[in-house]
Coordinates of C-alpha atoms and ligand atoms in Angstrom, one line a residue:
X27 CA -2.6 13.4 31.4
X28 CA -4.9 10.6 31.1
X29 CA -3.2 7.2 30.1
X30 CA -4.5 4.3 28.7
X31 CA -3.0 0.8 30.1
X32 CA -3.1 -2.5 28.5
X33 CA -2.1 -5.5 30.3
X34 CA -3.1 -9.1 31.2
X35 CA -1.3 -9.1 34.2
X36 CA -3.2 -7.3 37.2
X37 CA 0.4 -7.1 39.4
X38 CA 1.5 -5.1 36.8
X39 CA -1.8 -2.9 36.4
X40 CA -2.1 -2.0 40.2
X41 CA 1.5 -1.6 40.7
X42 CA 1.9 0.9 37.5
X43 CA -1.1 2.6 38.3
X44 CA -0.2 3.4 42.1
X45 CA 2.9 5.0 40.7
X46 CA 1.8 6.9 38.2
X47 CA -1.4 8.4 40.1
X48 CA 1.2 9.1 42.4
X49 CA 3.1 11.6 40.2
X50 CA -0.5 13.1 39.3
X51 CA -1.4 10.6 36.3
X52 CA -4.8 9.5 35.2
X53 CA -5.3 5.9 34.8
X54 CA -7.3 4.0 33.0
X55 CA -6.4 0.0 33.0
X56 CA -7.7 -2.6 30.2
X57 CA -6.8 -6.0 31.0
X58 CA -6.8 -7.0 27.4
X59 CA -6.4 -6.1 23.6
X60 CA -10.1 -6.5 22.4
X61 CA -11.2 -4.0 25.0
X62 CA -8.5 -1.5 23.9
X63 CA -9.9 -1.6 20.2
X64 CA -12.8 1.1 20.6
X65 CA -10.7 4.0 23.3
X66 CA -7.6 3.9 20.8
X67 CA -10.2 4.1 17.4
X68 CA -12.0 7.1 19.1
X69 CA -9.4 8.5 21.5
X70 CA -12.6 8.4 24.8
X71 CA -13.0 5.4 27.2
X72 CA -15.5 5.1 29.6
X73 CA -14.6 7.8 31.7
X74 CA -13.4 10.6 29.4
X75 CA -11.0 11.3 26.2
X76 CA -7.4 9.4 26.9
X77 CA -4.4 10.9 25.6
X78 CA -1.9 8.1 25.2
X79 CA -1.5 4.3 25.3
X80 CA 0.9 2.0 27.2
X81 CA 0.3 -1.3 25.1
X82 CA 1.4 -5.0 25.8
X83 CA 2.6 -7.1 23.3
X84 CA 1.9 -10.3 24.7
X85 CA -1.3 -11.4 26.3
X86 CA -3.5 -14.1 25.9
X87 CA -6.1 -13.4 22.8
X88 CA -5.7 -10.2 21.1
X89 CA -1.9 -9.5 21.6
X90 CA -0.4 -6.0 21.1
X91 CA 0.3 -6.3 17.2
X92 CA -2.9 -7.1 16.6
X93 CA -4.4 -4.6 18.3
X94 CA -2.1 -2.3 16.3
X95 CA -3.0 -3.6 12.9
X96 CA -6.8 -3.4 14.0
X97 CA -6.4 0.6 14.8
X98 CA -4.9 2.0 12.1
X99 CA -6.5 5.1 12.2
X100 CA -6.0 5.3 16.0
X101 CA -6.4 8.9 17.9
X102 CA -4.2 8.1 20.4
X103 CA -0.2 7.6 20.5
X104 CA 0.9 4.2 21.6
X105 CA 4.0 3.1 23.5
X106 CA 4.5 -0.7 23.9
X107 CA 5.3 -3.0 26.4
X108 CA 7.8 -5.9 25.4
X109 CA 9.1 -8.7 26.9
X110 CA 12.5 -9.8 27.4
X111 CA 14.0 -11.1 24.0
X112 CA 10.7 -9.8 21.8
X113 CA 12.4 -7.1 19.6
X114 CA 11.5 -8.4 16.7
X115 CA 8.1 -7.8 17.7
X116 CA 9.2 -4.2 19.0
X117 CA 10.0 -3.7 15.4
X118 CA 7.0 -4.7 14.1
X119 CA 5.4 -2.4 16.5
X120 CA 7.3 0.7 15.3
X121 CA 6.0 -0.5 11.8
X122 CA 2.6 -0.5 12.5
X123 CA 2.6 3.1 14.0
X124 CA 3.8 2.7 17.8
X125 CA 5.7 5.6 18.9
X126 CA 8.0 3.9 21.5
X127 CA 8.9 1.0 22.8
X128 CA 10.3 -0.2 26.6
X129 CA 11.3 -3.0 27.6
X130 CA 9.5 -5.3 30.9
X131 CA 10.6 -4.6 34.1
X132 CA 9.0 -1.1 33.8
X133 CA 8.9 1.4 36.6
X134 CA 6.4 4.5 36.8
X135 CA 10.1 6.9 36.4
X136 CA 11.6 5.5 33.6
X137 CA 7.6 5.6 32.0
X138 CA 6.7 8.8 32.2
X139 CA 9.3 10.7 30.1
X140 CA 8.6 8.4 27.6
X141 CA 4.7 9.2 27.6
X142 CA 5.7 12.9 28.0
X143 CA 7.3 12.1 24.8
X144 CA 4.8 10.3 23.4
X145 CA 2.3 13.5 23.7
X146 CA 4.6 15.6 22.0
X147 CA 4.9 13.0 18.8
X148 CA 2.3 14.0 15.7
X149 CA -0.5 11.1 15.6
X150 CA 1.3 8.6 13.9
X151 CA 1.1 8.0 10.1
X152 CA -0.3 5.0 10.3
X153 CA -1.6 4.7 6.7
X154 CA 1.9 4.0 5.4
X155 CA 2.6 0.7 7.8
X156 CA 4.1 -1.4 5.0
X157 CA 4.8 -4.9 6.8
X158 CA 7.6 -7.1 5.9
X159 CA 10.5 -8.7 8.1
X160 CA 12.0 -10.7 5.0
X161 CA 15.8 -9.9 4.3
X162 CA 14.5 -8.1 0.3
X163 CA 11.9 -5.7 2.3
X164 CA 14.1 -4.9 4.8
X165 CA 16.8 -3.9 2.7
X166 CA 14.1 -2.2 0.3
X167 CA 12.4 -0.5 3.1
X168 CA 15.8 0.7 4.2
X169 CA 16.3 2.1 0.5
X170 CA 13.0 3.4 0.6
X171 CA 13.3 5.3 4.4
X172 CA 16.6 7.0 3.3
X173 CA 15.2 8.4 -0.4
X174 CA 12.5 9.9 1.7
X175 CA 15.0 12.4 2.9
X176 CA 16.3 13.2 -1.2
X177 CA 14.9 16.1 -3.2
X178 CA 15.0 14.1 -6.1
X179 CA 12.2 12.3 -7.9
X180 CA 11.9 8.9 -6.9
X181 CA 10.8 5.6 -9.5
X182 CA 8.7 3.2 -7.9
X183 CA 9.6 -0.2 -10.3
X184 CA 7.6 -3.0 -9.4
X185 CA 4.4 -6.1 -10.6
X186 CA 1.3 -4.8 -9.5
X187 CA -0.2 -4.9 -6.4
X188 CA 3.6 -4.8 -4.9
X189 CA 2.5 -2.0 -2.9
X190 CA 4.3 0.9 -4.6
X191 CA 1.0 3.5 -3.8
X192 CA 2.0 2.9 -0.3
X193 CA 5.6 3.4 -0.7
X194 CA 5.0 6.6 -2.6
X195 CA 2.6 7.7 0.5
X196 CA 5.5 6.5 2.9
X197 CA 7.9 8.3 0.7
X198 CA 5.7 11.5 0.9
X199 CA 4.9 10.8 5.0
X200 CA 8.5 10.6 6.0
X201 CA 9.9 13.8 3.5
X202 CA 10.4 17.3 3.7
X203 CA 7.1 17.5 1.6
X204 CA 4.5 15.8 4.2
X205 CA 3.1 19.4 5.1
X206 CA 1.6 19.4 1.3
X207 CA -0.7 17.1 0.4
X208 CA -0.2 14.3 -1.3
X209 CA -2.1 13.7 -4.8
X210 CA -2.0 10.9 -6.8
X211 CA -2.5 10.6 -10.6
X212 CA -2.9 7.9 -12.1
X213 CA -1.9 8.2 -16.5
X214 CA -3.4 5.2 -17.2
X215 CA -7.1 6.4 -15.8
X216 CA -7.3 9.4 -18.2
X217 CA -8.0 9.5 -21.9
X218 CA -4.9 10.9 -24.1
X219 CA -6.8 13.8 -25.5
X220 CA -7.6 15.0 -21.3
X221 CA -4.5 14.2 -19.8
X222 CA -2.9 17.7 -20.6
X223 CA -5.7 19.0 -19.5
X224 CA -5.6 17.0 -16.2
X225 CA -2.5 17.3 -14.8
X226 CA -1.5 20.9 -16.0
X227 CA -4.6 22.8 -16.0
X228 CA -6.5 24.2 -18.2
X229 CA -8.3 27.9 -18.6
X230 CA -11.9 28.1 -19.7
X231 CA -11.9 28.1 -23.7
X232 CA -8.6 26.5 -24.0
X233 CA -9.9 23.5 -25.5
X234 CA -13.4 23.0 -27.5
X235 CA -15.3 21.8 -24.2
X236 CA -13.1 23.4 -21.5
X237 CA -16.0 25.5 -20.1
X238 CA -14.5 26.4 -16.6
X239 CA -11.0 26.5 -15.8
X240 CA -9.6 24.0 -14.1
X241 CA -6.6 23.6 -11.8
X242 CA -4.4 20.5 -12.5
X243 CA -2.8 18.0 -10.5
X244 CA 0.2 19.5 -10.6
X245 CA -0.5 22.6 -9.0
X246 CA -2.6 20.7 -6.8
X247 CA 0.2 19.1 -5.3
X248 CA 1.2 22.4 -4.3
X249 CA 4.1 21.6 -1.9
X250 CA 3.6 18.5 -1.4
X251 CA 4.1 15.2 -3.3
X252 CA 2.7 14.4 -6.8
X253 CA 2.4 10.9 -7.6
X254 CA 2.8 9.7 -11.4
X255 CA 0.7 6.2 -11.5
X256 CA 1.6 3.8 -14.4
X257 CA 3.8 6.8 -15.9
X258 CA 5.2 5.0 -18.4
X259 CA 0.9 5.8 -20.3
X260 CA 2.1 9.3 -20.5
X261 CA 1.9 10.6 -24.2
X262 CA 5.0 11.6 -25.5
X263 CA 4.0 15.3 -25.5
X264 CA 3.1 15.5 -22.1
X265 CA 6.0 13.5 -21.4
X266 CA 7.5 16.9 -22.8
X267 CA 6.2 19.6 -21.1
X268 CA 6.5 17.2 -17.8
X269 CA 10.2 16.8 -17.9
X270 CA 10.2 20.9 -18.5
X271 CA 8.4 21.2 -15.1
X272 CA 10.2 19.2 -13.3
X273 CA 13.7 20.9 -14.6
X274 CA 12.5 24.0 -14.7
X275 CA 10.0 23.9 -11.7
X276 CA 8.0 25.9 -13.8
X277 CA 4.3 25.2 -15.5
X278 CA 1.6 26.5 -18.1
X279 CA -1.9 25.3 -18.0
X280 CA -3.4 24.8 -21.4
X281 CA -4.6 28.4 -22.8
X282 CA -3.1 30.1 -19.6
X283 CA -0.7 33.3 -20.7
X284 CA 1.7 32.5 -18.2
X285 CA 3.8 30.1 -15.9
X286 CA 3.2 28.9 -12.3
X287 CA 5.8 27.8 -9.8
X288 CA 5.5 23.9 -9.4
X289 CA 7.1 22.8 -5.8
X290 CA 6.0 19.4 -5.7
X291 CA 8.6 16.9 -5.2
X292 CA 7.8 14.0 -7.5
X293 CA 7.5 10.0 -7.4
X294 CA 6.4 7.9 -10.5
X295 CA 5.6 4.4 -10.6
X296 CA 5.3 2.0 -13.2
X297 CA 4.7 -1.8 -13.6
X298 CA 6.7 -2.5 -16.8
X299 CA 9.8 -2.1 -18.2
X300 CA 10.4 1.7 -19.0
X301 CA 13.6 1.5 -19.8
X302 CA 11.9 -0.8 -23.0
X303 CA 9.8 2.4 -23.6
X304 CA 12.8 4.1 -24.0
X305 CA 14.4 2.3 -26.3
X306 CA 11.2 1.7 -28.3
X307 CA 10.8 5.5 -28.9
X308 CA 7.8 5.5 -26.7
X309 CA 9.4 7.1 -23.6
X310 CA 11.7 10.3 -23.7
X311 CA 14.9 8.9 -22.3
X312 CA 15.6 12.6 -20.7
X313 CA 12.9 12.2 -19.1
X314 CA 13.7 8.6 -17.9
X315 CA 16.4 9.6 -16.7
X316 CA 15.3 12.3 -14.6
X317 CA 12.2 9.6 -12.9
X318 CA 14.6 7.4 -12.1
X319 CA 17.3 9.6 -10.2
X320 CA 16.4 7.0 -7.6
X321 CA 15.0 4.0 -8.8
X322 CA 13.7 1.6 -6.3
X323 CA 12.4 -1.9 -7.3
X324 CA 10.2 -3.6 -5.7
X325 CA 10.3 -7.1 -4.4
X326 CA 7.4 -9.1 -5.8
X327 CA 5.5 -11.2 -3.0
X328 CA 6.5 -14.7 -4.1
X329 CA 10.4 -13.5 -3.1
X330 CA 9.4 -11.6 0.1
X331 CA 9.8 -15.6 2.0
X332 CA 7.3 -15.5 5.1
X333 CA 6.6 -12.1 4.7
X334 CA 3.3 -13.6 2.6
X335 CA 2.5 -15.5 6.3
X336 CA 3.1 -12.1 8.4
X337 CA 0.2 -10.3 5.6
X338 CA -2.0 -12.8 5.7
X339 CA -2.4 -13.0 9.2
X340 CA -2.4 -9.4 9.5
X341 CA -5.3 -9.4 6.6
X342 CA -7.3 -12.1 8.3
X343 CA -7.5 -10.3 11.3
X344 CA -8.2 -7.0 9.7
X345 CA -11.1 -8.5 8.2
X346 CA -13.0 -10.5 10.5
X347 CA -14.0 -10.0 13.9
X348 CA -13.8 -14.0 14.1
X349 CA -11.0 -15.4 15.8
X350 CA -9.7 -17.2 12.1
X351 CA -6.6 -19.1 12.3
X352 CA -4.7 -19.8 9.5
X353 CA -3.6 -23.8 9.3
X354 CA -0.1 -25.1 8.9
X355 CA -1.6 -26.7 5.5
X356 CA -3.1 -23.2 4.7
X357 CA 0.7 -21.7 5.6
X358 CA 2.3 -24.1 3.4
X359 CA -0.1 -22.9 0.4
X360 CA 0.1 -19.3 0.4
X361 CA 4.1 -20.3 0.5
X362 CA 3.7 -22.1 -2.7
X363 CA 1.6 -20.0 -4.4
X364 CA 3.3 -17.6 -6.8
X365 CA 0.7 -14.4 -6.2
X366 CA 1.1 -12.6 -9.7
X367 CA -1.4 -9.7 -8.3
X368 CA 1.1 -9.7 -5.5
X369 CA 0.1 -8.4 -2.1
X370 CA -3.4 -7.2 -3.5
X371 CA -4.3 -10.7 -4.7
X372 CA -3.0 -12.4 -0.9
X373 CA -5.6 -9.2 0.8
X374 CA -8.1 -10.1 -1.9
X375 CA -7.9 -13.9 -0.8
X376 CA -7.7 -13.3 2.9
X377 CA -10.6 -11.2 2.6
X378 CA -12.9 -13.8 0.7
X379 CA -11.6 -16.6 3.7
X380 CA -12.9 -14.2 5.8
X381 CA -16.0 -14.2 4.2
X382 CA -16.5 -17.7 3.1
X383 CA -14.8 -19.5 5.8
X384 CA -17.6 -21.6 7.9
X385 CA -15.1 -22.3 10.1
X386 CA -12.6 -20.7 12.2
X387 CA -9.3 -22.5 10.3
X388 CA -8.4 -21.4 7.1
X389 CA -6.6 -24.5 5.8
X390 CA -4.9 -25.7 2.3
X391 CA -8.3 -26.7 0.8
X392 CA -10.1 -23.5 1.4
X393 CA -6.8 -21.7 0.0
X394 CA -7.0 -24.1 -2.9
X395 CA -10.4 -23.2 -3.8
X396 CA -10.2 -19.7 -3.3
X397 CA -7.5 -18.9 -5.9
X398 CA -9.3 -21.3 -8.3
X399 CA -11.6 -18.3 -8.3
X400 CA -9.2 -15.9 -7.9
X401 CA -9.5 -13.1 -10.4
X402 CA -5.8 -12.3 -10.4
X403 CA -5.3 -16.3 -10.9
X404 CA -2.7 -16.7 -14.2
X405 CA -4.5 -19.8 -16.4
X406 CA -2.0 -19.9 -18.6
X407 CA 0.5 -20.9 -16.1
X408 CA 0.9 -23.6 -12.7
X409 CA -0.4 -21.0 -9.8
X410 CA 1.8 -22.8 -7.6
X411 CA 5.1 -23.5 -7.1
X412 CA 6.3 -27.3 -8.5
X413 CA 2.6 -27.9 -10.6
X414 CA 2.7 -28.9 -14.2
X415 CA 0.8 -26.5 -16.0
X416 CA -3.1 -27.6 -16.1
X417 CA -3.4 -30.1 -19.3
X418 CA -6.9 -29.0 -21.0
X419 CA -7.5 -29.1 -24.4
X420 CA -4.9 -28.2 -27.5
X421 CA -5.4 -24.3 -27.0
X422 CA -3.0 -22.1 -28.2
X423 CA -1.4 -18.9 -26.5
X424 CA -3.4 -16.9 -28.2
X425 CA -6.4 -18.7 -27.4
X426 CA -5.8 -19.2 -23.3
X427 CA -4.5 -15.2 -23.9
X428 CA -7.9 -14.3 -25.2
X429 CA -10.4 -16.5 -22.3
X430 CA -8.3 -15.3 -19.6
X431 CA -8.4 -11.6 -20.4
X432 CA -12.4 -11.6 -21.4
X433 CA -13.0 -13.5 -18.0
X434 CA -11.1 -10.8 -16.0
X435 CA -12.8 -8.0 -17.9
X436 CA -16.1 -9.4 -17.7
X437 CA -15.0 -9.5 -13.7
X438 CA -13.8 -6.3 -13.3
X439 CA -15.2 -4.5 -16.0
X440 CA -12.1 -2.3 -15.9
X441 CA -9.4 -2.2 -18.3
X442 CA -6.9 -0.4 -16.9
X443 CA -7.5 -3.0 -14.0
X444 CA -6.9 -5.9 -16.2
X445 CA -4.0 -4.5 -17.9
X446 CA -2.5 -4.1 -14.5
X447 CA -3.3 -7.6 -13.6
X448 CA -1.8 -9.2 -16.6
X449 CA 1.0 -7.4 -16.9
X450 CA 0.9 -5.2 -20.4
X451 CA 0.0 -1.7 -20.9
X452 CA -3.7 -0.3 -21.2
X453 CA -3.0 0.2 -25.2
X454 CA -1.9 -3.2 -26.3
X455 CA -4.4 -4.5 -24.1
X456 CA -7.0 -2.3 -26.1
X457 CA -5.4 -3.3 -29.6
X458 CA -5.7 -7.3 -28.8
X459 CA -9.1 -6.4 -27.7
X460 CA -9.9 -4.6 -30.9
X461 CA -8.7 -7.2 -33.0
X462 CA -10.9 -9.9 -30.9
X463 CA -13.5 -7.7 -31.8
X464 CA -14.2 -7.0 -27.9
X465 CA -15.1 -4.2 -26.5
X466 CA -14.2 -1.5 -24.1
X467 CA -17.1 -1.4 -22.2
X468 CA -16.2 -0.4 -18.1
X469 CA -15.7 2.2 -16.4
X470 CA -11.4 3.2 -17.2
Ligands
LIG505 N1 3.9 -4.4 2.6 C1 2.6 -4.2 2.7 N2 2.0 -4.3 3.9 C2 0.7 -4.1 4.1 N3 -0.1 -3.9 3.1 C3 0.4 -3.9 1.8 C4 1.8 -4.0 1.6 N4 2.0 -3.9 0.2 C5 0.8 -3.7 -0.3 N5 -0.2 -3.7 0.6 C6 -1.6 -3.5 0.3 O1 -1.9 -4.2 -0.9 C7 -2.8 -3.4 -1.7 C8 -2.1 -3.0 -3.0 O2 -1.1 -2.0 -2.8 P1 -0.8 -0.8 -3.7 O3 -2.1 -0.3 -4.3 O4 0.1 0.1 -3.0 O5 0.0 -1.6 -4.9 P2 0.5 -1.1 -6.3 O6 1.8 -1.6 -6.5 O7 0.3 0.4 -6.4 O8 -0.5 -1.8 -7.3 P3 -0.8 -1.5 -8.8 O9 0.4 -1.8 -9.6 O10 -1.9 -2.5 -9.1 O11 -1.3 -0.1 -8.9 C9 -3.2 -2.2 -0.9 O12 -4.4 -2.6 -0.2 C10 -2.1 -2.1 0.1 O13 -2.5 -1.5 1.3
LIG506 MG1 -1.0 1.4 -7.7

């Protein structure tokens, strides 16, 4: 066994690394977090493959979590160093993939089960870190740990950009179902007259068009997880023949003669309010009803507290290899800011500091400036907390309505995108922009 060891302090290098050559271990000592970044991306250092990580948490520069949130597709398991009283910070490590965790003083016995253990642990899944130490994520993330055990299908309710992909891929990572693959479909994406089509299959000649047959989503999923983006765009006869598969574990592709077994466990996930659909005839309530055996909302970022601080930090650093610091001013503005796009827009702003920052702070004014721009920015409202609403001229709703949503779509040029952003569904959003005379243009 070959380990890789991360620490500042060179008493605590030579003195592990005595012990554990001692009981026939390999190792390779780093003496800080930047030089660890390339071995744990590619799983080699300089003198052959390594096959797992003993990390510190604190040292000076790059610390521990940091070098976590830099390697998320790491090769090689991690198990982290703390100091006494850090275990917040060991939780945050756990989070962001870590396998293990032991406390400073550390000798080469108590060490070396837990690395033994550590080879035996799958790579972990770091794609579905979701950070968050506020009191609401905690308790969601709870909520959303122990529904990953269920059978049942699970209803992701929350604004966009909350993050509900990732809890449907944390869902599917932590359940019975993570052998299967995980595929996600997204309602909204797909023209009415297709989606049949899409998610159940079709055979060739079952539709004017349908020249090859085609397997669907659902069958895709095979045993895995099927995700159900924005389900509440679902026509109502798909909505249908959905509900049949999922109480009947049974489906038909279009112009097939007979049924296949469907496995997948399901999650769906939808922005607005379905329960409205339901009661406006435009979602089956049996089928409700079945989505939301376990409904989990989730928190939007303007009631997560500092969680907004922990992302943005973790976004700077993910995308710059400049040491960016984020101000006391800055802090104070990302609190007051109300994020409608949620935890996209704060990775979409950190990402354009990144990028536009001449300097190394990222402070109140460049915050300021950047969600002036922002393309998730909400005109017709104060984007921060405490702001009377920006005077202007005598507009009406309508009018600010209208300016805002043909700036986003000449922006994005996506209109499912901007229906996500503003918060109604991709049809009304086409109706207002038929009757503005605009039109649909981008890619869906
Ligand atoms: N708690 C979190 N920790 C880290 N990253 C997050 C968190 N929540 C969301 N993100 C990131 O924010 C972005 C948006 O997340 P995601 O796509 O899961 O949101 P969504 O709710 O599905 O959005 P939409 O409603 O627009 O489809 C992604 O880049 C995701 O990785
Ligand atoms: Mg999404």
């Amino acid at each position: 066994m070959r380990v890789l060891l991360v620490d500042d302090d060179p008493g605590l290098r030579l003195a592990l690394s005595k012990a554990l050559s001692r009981k026939g271990v390999d190792v390779v000592d780093l003496s800080s977090g930047e030089a660890a970044l390339e071995p744990l991306r590619t799983g080699t250092s300089t003198v052959g493959p390594v096959d797992v990580c003993v990390l510190d948490l604190r040292m000076p520069g790059m610390g521990g979590l940091e070098v976590l949130r830099r390697t998320q597709a790491r090769r090689v398991p991690v198990v982290v160093l703390t100091g006494h009283g850090t275990v917040p910070d060991a939780v945050e490590a756990m989070r962001l993939g870590a396998v293990n965790f032991m406390q400073k003083p550390v000798d080469a016995d108590e060490l070396l089960p837990a690395l033994q253990q550590a080879l035996r642990e799958e790579p972990p899944a770091i794609a579905t870190a979701i950070l968050g130490a506020s009191a609401p994520m905690l308790s969601f993330l709870e909520r959303l740990d122990r529904a990953a055990q269920a059978d049942e299908p699970v209803l992701l309710i929350g604004e966009p950009g909350t993050g509900k992909e990732l809890c449907a891929r944390r869902l599917h990572d932590l359940s019975g179902h993570r052998k299967g693959p995980f595929v996600a479909f997204n309602a909204a994406s797909v023209p009415d007259e297709w989606l049949e089509g899409e998610l159940f299959g079709q055979r060739r000649g079952a539709l004017t068009g349908a020249t090859e047959t085609r397997e669907g989503m659902m069958s895709r999923a095979g045993e895995g997880t099927l995700f159900l983006d924005d389900v509440g765009e679902l026509g109502l006869e798909v909505q249908g023949k959905l509900l049949r598969a999922i109480e009947e574990r049974r489906l038909r592709p279009l112009g097939a003669d007979a049924d296949k077994l469907f496995r997948a466990r399901v999650i769906a996930a939808t922005h607005h309010d379905l329960k409205g659909a339901v009661d406006a005839g435009r979602f089956r309530a049996d089928l409700y009803y079945h989505l939301a055996a376990i409904a989990l909302p989730v928190p939007p970022l303007r009631e997560r507290g500092d969680d907004v601080i922990l992302l943005a930090r973790a976004y700077l650093g993910r995308s710059s290899d400049r040491p960016l610091v984020l101000t006391p001013d800055g802090e104070e503005r990302l609190r007051r800011y109300r994020f409608p796009g949620n935890v996209r827009e704060l990775v979409n702003l950190m990402k354009r500091a990144a990028l536009f920052s001449e300097r190394l702070d990222v402070d109140g004014e460049l915050i300021d400036e950047l969600v002036q721009q922002s393309p998730f920015a909400d005109v017709a409202r104060a984007p921060f907390e405490g702001e009377a609403p920006r005077a202007g001229e005598r507009v009406t709703l309508e009018e600010l309505e209208k300016t805002h949503i043909k700036r986003l779509l000449s922006e994005l040029n996506n209109v499912s995108e901007v229906a996500r952003i503003v918060g109604i569904d991709r049809r009304t959003l086409q109706r207002k922009m038929s009757a503005w005379g605009l039109r649909d243009q981008g890619p869906q």
